[in-house]
PDB file of C-alpha atoms and ligand atoms in Angstrom:
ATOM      1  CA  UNK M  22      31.529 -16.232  -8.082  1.00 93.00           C
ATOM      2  CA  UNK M  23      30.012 -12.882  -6.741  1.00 95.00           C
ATOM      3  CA  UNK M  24      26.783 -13.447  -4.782  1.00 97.00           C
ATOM      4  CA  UNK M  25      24.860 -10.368  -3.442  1.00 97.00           C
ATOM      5  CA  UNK M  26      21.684  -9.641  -2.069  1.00 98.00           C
ATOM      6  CA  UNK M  27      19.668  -6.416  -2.752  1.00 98.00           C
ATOM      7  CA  UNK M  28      17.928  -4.836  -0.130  1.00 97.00           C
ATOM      8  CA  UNK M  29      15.194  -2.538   0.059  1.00 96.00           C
ATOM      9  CA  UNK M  30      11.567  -1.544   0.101  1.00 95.00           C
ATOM     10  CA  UNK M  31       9.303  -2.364  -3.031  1.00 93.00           C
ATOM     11  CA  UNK M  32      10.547   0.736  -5.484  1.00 91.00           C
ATOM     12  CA  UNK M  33      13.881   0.883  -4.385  1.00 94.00           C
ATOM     13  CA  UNK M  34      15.243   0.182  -7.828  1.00 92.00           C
ATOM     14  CA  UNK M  35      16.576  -3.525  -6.576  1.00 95.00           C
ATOM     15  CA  UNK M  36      14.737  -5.035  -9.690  1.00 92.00           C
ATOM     16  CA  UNK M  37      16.171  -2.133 -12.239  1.00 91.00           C
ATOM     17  CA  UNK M  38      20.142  -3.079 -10.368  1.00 95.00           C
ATOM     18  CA  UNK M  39      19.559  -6.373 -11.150  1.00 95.00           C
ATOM     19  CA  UNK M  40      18.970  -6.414 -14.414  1.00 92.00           C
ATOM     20  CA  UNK M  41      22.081  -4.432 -15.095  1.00 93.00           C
ATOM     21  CA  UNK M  42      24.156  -6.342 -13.411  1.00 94.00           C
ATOM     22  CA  UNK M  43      23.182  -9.331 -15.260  1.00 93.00           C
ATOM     23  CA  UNK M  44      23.435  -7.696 -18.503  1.00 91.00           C
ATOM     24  CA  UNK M  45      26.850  -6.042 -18.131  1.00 92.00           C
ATOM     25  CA  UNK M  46      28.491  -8.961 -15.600  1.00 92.00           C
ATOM     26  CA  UNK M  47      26.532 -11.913 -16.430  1.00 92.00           C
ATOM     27  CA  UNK M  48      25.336 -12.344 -12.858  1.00 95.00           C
ATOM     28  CA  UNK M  49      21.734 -14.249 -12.735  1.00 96.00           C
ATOM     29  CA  UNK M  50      18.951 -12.431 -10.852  1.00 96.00           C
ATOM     30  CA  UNK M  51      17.007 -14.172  -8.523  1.00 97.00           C
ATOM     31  CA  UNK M  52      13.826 -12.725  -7.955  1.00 96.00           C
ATOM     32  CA  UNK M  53      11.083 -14.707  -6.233  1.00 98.00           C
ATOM     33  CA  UNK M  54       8.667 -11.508  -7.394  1.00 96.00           C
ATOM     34  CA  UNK M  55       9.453 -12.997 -11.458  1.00 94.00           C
ATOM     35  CA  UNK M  56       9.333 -16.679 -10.069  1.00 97.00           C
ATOM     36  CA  UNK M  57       5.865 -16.362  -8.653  1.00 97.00           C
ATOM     37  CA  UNK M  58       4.548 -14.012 -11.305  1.00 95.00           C
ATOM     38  CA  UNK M  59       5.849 -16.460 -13.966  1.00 95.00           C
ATOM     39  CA  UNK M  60       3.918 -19.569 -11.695  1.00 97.00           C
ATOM     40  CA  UNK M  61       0.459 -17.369 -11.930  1.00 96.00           C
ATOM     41  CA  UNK M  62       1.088 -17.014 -15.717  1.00 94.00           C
ATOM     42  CA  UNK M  63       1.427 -20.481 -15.848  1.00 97.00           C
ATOM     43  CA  UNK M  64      -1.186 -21.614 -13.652  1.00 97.00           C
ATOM     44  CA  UNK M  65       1.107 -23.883 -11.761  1.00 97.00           C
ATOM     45  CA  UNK M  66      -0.304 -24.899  -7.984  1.00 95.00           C
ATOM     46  CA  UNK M  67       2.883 -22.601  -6.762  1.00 95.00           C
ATOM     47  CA  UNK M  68       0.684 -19.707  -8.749  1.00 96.00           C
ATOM     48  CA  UNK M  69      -2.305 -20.610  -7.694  1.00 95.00           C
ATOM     49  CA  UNK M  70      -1.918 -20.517  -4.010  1.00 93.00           C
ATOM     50  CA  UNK M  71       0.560 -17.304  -4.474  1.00 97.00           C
ATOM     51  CA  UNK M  72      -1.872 -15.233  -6.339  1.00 96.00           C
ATOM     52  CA  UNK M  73      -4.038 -14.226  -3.672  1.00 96.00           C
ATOM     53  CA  UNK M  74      -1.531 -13.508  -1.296  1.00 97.00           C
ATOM     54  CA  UNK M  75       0.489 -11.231  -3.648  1.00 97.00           C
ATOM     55  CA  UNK M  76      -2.556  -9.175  -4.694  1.00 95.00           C
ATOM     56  CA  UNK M  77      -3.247  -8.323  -1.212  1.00 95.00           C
ATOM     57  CA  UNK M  78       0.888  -7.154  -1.062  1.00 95.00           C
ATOM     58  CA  UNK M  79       1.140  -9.764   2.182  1.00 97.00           C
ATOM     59  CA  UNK M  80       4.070 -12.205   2.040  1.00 98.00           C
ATOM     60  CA  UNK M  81       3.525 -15.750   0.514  1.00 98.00           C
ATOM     61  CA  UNK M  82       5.261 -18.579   3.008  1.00 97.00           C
ATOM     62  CA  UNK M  83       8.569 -19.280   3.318  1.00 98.00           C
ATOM     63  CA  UNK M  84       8.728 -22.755   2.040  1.00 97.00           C
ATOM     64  CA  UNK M  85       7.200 -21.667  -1.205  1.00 97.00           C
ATOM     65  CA  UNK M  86       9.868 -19.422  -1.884  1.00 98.00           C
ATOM     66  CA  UNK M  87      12.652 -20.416  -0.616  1.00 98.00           C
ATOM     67  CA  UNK M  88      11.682 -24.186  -2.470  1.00 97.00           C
ATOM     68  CA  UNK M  89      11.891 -21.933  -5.518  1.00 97.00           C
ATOM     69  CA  UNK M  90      15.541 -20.132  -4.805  1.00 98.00           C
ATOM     70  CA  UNK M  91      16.761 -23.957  -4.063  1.00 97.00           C
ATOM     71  CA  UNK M  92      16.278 -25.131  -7.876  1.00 95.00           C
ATOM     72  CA  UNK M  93      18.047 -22.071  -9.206  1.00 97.00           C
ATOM     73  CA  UNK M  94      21.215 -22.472  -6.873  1.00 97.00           C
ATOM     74  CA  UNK M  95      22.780 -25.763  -8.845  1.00 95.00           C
ATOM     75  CA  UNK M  96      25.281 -24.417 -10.681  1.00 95.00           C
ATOM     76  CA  UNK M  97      29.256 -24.901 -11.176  1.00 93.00           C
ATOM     77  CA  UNK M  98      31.625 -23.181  -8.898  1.00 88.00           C
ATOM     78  CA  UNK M  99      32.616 -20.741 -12.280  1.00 92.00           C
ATOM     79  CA  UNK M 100      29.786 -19.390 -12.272  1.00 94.00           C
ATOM     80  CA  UNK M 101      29.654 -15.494 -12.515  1.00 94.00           C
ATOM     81  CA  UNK M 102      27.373 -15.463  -9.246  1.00 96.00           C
ATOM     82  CA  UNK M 103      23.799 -14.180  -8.043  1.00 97.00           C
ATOM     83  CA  UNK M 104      22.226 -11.290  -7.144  1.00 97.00           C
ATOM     84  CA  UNK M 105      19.280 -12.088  -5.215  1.00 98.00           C
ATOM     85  CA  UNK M 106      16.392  -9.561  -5.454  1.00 97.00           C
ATOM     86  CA  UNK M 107      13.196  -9.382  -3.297  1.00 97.00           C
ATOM     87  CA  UNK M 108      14.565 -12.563  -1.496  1.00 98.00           C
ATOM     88  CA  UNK M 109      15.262 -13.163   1.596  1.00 98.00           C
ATOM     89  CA  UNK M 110      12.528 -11.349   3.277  1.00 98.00           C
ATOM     90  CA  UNK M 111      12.033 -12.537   6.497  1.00 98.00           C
ATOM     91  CA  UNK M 112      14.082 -14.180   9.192  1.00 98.00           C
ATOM     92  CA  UNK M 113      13.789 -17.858   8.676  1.00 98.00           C
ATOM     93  CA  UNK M 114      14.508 -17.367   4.434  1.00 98.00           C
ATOM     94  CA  UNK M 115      17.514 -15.597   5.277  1.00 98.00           C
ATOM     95  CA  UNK M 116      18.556 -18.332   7.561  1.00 98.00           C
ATOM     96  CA  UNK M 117      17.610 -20.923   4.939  1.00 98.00           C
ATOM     97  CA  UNK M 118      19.308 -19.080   2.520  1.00 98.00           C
ATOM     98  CA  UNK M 119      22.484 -19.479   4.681  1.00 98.00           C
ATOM     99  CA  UNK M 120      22.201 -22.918   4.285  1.00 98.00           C
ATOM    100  CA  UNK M 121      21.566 -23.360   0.833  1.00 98.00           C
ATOM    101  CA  UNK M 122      24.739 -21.284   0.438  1.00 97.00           C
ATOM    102  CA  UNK M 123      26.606 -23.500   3.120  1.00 97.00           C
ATOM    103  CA  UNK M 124      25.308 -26.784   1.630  1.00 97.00           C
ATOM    104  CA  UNK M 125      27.088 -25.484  -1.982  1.00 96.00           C
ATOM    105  CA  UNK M 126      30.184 -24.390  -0.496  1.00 95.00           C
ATOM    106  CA  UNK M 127      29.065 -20.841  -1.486  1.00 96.00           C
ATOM    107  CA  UNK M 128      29.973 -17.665   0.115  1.00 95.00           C
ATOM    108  CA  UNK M 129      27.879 -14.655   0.427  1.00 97.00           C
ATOM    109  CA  UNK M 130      30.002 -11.388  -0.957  1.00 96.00           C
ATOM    110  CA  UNK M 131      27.765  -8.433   0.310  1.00 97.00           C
ATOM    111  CA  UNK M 132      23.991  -6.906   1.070  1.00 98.00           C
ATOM    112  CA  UNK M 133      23.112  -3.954  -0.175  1.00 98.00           C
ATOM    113  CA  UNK M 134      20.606  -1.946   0.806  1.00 97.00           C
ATOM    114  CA  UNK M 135      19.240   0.818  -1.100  1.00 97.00           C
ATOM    115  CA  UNK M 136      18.133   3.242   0.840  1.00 95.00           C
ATOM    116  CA  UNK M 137      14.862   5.298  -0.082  1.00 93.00           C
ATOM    117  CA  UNK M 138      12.199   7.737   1.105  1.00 90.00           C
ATOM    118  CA  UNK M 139       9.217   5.849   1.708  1.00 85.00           C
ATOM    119  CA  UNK M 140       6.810   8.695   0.553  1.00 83.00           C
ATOM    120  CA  UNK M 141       8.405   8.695  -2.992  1.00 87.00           C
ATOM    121  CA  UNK M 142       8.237   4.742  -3.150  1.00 90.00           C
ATOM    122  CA  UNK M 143       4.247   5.268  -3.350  1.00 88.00           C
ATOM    123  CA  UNK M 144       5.296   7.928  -6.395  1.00 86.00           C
ATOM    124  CA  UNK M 145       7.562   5.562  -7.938  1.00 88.00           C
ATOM    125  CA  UNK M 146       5.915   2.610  -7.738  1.00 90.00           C
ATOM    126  CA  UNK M 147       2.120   3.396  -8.960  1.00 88.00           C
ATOM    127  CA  UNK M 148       3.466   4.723 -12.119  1.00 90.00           C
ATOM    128  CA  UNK M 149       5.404   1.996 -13.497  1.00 92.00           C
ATOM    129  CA  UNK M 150       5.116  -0.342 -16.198  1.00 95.00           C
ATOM    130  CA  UNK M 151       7.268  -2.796 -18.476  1.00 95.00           C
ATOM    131  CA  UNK M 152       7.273  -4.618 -22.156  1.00 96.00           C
ATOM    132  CA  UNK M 153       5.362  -7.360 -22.619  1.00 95.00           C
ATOM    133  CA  UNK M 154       7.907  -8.953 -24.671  1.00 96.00           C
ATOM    134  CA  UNK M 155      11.202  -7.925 -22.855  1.00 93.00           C
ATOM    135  CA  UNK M 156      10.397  -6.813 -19.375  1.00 90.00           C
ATOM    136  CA  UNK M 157      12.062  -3.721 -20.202  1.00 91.00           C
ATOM    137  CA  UNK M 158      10.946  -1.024 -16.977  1.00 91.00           C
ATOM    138  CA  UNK M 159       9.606   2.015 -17.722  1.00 94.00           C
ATOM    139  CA  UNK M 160       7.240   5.050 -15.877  1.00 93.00           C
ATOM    140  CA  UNK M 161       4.924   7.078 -16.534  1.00 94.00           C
ATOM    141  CA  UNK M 162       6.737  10.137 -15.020  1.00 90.00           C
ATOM    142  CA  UNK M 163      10.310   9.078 -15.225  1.00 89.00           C
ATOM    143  CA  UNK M 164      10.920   6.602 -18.090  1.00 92.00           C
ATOM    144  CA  UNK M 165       8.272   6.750 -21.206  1.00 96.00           C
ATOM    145  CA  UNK M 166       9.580   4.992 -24.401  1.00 97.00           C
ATOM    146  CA  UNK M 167      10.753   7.252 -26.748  1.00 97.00           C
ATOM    147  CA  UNK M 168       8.496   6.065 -28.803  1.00 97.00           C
ATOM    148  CA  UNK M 169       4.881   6.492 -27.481  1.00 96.00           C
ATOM    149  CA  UNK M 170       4.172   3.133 -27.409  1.00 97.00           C
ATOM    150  CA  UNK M 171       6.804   0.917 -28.341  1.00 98.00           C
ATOM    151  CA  UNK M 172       9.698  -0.649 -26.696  1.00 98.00           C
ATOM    152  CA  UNK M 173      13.516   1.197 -26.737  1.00 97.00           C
ATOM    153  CA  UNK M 174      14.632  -2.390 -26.359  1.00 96.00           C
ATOM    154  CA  UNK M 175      12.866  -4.424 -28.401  1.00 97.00           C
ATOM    155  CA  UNK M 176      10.126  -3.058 -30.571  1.00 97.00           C
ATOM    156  CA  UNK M 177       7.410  -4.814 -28.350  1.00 97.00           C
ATOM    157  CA  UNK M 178       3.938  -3.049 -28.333  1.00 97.00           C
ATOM    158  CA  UNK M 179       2.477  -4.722 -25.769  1.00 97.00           C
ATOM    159  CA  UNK M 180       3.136  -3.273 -22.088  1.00 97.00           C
ATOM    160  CA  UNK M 181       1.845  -4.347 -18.869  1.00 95.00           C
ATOM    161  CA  UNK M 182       1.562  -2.830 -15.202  1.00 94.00           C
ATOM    162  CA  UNK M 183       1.687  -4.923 -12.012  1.00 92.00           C
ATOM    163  CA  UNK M 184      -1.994  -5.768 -10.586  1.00 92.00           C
ATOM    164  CA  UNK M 185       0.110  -4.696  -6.903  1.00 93.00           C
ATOM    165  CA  UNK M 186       1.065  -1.491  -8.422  1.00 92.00           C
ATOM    166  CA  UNK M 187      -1.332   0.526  -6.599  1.00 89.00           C
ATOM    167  CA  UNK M 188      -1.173   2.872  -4.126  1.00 87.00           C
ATOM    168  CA  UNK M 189      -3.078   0.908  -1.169  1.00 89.00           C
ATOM    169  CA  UNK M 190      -1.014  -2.164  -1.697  1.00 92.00           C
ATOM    170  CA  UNK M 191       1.795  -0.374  -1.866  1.00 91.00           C
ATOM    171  CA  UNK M 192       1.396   0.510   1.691  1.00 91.00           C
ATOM    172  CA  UNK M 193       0.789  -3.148   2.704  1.00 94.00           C
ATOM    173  CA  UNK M 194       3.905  -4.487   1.130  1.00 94.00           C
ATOM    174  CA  UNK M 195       5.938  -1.218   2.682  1.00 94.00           C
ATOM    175  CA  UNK M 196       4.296  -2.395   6.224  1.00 95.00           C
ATOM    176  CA  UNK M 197       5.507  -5.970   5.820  1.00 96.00           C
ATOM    177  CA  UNK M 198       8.868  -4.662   4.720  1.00 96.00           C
ATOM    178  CA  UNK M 199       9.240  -2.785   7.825  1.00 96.00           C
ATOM    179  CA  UNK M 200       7.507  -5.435  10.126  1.00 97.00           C
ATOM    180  CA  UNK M 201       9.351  -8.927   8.828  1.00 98.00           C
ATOM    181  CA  UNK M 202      12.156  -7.845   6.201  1.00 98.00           C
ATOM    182  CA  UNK M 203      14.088  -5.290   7.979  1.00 96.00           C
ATOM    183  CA  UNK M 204      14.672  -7.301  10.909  1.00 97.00           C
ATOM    184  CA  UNK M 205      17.270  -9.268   8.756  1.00 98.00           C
ATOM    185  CA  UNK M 206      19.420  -6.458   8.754  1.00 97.00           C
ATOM    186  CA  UNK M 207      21.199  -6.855  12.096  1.00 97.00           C
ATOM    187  CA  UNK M 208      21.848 -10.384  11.804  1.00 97.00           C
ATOM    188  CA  UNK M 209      23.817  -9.249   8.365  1.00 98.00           C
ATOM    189  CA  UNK M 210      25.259  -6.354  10.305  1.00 98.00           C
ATOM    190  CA  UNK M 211      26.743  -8.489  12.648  1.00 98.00           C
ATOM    191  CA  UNK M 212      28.672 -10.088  10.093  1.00 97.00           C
ATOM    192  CA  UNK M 213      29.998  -7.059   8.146  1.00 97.00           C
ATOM    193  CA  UNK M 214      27.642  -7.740   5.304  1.00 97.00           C
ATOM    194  CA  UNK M 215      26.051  -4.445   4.620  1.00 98.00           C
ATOM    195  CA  UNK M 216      26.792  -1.471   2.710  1.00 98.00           C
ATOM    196  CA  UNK M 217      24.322   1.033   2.322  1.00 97.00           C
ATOM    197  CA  UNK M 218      23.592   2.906  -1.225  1.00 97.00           C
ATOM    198  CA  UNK M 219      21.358   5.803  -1.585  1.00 96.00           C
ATOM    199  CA  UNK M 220      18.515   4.697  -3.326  1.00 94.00           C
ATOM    200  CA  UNK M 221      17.175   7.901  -4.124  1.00 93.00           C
ATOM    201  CA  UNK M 222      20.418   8.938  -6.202  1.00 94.00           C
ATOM    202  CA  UNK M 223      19.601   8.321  -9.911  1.00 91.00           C
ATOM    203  CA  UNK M 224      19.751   5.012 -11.024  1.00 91.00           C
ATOM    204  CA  UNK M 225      23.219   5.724 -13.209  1.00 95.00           C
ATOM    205  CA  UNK M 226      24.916   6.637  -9.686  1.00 97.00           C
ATOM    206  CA  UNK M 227      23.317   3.723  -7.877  1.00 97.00           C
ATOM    207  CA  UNK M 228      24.905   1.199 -10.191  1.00 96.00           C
ATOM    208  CA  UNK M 229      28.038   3.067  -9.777  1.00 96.00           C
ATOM    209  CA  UNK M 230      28.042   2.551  -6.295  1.00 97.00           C
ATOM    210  CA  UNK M 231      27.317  -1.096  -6.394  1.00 96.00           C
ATOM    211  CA  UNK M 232      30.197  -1.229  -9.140  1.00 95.00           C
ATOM    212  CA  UNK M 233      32.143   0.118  -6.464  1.00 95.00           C
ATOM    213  CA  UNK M 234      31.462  -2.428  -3.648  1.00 95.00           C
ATOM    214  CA  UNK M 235      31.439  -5.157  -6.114  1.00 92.00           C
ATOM    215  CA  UNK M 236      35.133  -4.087  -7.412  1.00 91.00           C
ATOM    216  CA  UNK M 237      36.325  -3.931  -3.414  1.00 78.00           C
TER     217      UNK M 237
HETATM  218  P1  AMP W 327       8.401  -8.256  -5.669  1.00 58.35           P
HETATM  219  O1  AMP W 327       8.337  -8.489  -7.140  1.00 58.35           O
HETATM  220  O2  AMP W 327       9.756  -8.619  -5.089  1.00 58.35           O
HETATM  221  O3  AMP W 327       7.954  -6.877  -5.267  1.00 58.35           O
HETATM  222  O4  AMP W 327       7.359  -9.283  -5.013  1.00 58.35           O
HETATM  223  C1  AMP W 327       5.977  -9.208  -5.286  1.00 58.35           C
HETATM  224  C2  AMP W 327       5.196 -10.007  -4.274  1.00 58.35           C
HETATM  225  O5  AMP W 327       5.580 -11.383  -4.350  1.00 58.35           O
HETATM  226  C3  AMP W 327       5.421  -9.611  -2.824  1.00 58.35           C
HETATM  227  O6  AMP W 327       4.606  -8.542  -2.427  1.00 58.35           O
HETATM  228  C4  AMP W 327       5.050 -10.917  -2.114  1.00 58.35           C
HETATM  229  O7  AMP W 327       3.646 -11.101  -2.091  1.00 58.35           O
HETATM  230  C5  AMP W 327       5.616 -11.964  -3.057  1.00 58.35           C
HETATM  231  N1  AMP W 327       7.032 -12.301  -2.736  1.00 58.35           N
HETATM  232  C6  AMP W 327       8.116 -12.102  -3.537  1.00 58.35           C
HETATM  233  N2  AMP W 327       9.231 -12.532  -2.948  1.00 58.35           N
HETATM  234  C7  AMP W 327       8.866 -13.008  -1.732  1.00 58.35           C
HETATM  235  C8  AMP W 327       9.570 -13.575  -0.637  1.00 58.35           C
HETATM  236  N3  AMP W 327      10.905 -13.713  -0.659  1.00 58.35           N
HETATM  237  N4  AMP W 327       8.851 -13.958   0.453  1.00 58.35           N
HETATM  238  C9  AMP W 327       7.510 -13.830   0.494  1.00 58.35           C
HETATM  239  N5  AMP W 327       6.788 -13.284  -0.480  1.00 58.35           N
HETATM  240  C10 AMP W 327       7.446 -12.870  -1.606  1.00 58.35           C
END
């Protein structure tokens, strides 16, 4: 079992890793971003008390989430692993997630953290969108469908863009990535847990480079 976390502001491309490493390795992303989007959609109290929070790009608490990485982690030990993505993001999750791990008899592999240049995150991520049907990611700039309109993956017509997607929430949730989730960094440091990808390469190279450090 592989488990990995990925690291790195909002538009780093940690969402678009994850989802091809669980297509072509059958790792399963967790990404408290989904969970809690999912809970709104479903009107659960989770989603109700997240919604708020998320609109204004803040952090929601860390019981919240890290309740919702706990009923994902109950798996056999043959599983093909985790990469977690957009979680932990403060101090105390990543010390909960520790012991979740510990508690399994699990063993963290690796962080990685995608490095990016924060004035092209802004770029990046006010011009994205994704099917309605299959989630598939696209841009305005970078990735249309080659269709105008409809999904490459599935066909879907429907598309939808993030309600945090904007510029001036983008700067919030870059401002509470540099405040409360880059402090976890030297706590993984000290433990020989990070390798560093450059997140501005294009997103073929990136996932060579975590193919790399996954294959080491
Ligand atoms: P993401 O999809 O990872 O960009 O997350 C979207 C929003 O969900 C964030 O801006 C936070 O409001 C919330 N969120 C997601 N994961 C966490 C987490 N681990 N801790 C606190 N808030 C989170």
């Amino acid at each position: 079992m592989k488990i990995i976390i990925l690291l790195g502001p909002p538009g780093a491309g940690k969402g678009t890793q994850a989802q091809r490493l669980m297509s072509e390795r059958g790792m399963v992303q967790l990404s408290t971003g989904d969970m809690l989007r999912a809970a709104i959609k479903a009107g659960t109290e989770v989603g109700l008390k997240a919604k708020a929070v998320m609109d204004a790009g803040e952090l929601v608490s860390d019981d919240i989430v890290t309740a919702l990485i706990a009923e994902r982690l109950d798996v056999p030990a043959d599983h093909p692993g985790f990469i977690f993505d957009g979680y932990p993001r403060t101090v105390p999750q990543a010390d909960s997630l520790d012991r979740l791990l510990a508690e399994r008899g699990f063993k963290l592999d690796r962080v990685i953290e995608l490095e990016v240049d924060e004035e092209a995150l802004v770029d990046r991520i006010s011009g994205r969108f994704s099917c309605g049907s299959c989630g598939e990611g696209y841009h305005d700039r970078y990735k249309l469908p080659k269709t105008a309109g409809v999904c490459d993956v599935c066909g879907g017509t429907e598309f939808k863009r993030r309600p945090d997607d904007n510029a001036e929430t983008v700067r919030t949730r870059l401002a509470e990535y540099r405040a409360k989730t880059a402090p976890i960094l030297p706590g993984y440091e000290a433990r020989g847990m990070v390798v560093r990808v450059d997140g501005m390469a294009s997103m073929d190279s990136v996932s060579a480079s975590i193919a790399a450090i996954l294959a080491d």
